[in-house]
PDB file of C-alpha atoms in Angstrom:
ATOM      1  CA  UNK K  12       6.064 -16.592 -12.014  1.00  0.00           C
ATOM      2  CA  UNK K  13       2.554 -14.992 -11.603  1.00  0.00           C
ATOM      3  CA  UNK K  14       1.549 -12.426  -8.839  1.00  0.00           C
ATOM      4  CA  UNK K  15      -0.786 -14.740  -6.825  1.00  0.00           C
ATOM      5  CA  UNK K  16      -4.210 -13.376  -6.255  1.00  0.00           C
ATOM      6  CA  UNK K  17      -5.477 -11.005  -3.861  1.00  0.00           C
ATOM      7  CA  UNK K  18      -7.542 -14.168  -2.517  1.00  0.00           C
ATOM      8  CA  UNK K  19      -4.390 -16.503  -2.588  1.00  0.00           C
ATOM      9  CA  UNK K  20      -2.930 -14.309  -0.466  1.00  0.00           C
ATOM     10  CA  UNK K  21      -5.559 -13.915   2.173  1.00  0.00           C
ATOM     11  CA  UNK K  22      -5.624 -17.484   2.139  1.00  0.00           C
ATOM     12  CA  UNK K  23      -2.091 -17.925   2.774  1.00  0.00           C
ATOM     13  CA  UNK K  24      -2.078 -14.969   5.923  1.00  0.00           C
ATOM     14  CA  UNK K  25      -5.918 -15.356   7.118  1.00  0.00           C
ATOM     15  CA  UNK K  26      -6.431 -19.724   6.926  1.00  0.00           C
ATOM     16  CA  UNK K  27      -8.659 -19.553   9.574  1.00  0.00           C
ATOM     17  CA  UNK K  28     -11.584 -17.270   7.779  1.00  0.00           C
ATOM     18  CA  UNK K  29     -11.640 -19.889   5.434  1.00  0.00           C
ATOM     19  CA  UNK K  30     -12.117 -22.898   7.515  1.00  0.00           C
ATOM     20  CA  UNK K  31     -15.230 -24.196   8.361  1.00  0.00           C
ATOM     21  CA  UNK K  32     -15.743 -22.051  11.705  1.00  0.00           C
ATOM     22  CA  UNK K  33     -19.354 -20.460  13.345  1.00  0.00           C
ATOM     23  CA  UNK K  34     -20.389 -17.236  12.283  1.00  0.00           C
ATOM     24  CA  UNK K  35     -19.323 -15.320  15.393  1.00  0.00           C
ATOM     25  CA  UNK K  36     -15.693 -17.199  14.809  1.00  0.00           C
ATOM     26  CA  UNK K  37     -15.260 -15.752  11.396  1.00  0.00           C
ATOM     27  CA  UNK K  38     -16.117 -12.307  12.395  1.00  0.00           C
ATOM     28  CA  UNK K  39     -14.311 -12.541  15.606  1.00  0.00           C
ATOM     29  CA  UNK K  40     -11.573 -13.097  13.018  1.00  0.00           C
ATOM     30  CA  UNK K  41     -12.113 -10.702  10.565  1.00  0.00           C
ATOM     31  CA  UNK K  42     -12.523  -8.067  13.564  1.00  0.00           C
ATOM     32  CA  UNK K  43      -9.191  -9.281  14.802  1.00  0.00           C
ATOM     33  CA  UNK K  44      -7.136  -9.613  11.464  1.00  0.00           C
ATOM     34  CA  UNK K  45      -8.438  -6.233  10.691  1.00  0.00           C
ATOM     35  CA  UNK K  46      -7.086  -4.909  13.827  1.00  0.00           C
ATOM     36  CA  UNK K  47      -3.806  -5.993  13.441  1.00  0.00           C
ATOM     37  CA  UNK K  48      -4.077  -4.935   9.890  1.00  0.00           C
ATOM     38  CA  UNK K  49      -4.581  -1.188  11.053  1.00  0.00           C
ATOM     39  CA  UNK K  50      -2.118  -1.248  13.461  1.00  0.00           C
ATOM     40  CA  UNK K  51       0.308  -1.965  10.856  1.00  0.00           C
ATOM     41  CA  UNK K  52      -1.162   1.109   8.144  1.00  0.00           C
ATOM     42  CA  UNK K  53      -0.773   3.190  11.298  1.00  0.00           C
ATOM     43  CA  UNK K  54       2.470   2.610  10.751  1.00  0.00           C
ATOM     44  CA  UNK K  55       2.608   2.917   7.566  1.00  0.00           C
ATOM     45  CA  UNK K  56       0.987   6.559   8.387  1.00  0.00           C
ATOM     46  CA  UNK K  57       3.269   7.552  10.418  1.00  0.00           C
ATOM     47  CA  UNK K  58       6.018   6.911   8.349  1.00  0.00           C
ATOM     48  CA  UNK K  59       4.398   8.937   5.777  1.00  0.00           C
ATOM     49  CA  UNK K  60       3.685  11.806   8.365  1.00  0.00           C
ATOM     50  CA  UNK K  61       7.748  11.882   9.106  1.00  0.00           C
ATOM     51  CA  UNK K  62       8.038  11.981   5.899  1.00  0.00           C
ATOM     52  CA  UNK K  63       5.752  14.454   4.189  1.00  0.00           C
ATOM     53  CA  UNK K  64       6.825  17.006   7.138  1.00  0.00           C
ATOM     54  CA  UNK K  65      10.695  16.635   6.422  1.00  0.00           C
ATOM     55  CA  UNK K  66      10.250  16.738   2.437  1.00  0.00           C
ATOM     56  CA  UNK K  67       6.865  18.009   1.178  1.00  0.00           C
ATOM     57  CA  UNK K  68       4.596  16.251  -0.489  1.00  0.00           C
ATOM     58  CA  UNK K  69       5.620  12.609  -1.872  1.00  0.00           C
ATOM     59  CA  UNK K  70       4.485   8.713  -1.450  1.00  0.00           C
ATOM     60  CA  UNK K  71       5.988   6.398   1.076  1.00  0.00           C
ATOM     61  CA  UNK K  72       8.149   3.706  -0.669  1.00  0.00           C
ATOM     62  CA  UNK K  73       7.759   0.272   0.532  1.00  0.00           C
ATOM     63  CA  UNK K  74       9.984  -1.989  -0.781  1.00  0.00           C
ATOM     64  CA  UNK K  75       8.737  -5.924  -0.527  1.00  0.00           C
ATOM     65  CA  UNK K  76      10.974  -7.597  -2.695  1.00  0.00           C
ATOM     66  CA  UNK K  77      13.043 -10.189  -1.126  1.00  0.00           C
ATOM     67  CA  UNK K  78      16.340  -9.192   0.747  1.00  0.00           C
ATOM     68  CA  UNK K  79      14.417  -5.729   1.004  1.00  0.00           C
ATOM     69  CA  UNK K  80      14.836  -4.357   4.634  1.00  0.00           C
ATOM     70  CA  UNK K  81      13.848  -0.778   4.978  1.00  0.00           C
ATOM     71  CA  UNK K  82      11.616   2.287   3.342  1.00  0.00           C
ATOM     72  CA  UNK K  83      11.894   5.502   2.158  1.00  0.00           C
ATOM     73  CA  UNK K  84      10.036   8.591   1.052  1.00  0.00           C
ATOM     74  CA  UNK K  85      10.300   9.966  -2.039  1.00  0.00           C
ATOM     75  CA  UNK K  86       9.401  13.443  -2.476  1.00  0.00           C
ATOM     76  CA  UNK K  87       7.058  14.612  -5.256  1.00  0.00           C
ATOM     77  CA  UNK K  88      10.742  17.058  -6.373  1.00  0.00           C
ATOM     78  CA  UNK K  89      12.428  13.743  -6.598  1.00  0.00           C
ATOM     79  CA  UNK K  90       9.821  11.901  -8.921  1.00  0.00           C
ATOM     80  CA  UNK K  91       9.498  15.008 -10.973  1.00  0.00           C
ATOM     81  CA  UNK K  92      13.537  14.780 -11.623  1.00  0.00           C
ATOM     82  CA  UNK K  93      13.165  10.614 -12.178  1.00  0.00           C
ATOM     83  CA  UNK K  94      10.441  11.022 -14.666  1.00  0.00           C
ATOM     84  CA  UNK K  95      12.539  13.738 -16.460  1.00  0.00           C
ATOM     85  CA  UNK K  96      15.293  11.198 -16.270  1.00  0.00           C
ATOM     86  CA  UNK K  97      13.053   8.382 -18.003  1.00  0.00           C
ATOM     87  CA  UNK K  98      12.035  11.337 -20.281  1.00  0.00           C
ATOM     88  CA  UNK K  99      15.565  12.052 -21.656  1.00  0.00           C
ATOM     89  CA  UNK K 100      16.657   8.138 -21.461  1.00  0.00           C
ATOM     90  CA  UNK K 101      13.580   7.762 -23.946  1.00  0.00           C
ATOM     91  CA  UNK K 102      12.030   5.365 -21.378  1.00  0.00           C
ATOM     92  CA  UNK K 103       8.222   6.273 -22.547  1.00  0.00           C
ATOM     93  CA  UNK K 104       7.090   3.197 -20.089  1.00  0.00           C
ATOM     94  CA  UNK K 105       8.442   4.430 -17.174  1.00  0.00           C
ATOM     95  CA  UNK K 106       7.777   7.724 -17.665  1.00  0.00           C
ATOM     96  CA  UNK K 107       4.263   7.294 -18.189  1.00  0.00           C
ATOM     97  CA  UNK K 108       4.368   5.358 -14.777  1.00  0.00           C
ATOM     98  CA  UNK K 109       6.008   8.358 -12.993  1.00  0.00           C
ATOM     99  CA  UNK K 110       3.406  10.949 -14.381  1.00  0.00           C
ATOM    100  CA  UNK K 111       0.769   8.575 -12.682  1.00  0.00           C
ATOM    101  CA  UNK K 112       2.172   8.969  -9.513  1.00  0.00           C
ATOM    102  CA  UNK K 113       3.216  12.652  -9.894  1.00  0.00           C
ATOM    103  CA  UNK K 114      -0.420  13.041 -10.685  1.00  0.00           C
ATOM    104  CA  UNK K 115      -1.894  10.914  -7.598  1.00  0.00           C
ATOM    105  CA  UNK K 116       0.353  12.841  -5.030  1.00  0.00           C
ATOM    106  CA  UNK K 117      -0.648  16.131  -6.755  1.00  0.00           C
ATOM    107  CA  UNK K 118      -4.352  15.043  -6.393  1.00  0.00           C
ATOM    108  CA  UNK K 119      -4.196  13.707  -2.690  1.00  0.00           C
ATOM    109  CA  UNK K 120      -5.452  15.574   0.853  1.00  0.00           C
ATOM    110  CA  UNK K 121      -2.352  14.735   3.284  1.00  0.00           C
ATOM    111  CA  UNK K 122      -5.079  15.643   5.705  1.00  0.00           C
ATOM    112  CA  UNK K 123      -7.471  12.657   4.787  1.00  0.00           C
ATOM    113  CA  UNK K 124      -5.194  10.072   2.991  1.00  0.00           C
ATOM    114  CA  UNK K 125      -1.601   9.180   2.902  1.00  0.00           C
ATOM    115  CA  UNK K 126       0.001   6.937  -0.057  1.00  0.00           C
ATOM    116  CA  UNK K 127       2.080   4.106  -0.062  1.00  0.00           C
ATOM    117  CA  UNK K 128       4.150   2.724  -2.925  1.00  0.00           C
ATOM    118  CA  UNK K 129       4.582  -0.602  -2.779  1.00  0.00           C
ATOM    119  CA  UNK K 130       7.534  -2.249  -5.040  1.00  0.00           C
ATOM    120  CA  UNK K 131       8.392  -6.225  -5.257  1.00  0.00           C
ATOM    121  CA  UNK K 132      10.470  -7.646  -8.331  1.00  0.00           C
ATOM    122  CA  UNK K 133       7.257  -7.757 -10.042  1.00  0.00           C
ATOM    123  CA  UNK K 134       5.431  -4.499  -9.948  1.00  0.00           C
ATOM    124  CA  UNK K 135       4.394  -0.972  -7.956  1.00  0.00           C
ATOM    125  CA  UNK K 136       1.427  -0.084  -6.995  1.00  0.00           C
ATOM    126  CA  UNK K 137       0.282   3.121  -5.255  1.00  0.00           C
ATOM    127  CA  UNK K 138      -1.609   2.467  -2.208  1.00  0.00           C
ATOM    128  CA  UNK K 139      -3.895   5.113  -0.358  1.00  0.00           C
ATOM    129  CA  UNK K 140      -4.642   4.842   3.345  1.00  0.00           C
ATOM    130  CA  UNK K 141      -7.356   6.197   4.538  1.00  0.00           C
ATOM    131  CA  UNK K 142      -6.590   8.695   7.769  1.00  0.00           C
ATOM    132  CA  UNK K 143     -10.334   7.970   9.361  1.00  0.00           C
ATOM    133  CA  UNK K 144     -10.583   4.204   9.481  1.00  0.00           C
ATOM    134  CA  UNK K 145      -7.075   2.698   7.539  1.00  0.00           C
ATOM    135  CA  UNK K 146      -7.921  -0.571   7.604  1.00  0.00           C
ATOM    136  CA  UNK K 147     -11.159  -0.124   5.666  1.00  0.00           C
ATOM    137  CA  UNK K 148     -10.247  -1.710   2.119  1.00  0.00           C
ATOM    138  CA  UNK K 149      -8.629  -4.696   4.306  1.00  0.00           C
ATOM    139  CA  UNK K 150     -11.883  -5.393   6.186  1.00  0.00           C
ATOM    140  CA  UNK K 151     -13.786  -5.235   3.395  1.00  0.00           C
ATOM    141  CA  UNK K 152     -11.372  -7.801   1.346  1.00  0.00           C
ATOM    142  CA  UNK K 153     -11.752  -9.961   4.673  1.00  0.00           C
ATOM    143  CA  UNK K 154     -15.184  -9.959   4.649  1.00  0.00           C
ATOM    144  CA  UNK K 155     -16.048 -11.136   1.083  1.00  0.00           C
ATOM    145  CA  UNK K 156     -13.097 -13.502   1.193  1.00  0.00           C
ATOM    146  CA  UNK K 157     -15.232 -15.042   4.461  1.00  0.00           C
ATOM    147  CA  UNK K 158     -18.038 -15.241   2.550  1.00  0.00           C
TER     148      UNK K 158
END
């Protein structure tokens, strides 16, 4: 089955931007999606912050496959020994994919940005969030989907 697209998915969590509403309606919801949005990558910061302080320097792993029910952080020592792992297992793919992320996390400011892996059955993807304003990418998204 295919990943829907980043608009599907707004669709399905945000109906009402769609619908034929006034102006000040649609950004009265867009200014309130994206607030609850940020409240949520707050989170999601936080649990990085516990994190980073307890292990060093690593990525937030958010699991969203079904039957999925909690998080972890994996710490940059831990990917280093996984992609070794893929490395002698002669798993080129996925140890291509771990020298990605090894590389992102080496690259990132904990001050300014914290990252969030996030794994269904389908894929990962590495997601930054911005310290200053973290729901920034999601407004934006919001917007043009409004449009």
């Amino acid at each position: 089955m295919a990943r829907p697209s980043k608009f599907e998915l707004l669709s399905r969590f945000f109906p009402e931007i769609r619908r034929k509403a006034g102006k000040g309606d649609k950004e009265q919801s867009i200014a309130y999606n994206t607030l609850a949005c940020e409240v949520v990558l707050a989170d999601l910061l936080r649990l990085f912050d516990k994190g980073l302080a307890q292990y060093g320097p690593g990525a937030l792993c958010v699991r969203l496959n079904q039957g999925a029910n909690e998080s972890s952080y994996l710490a940059l020592s831990d990917l280093k020994q996984d992609q070794q792992q893929a490395r002698e297992d002669d798993a080129s793919g996925l140890e291509s994919f771990f020298s990605g992320v090894i590389s992102k996390i080496s690259e990132l400011d904990p001050a300014k940005v914290g990252l969030v892996m996030l794994v269904d059955n389908s894929s990962v993807q590495l997601f930054p969030i911005d310290r200053e304003y973290p729901a920034r990418s999601v407004q934006a998204l919001l917007e043009e989907f409004a449009a």
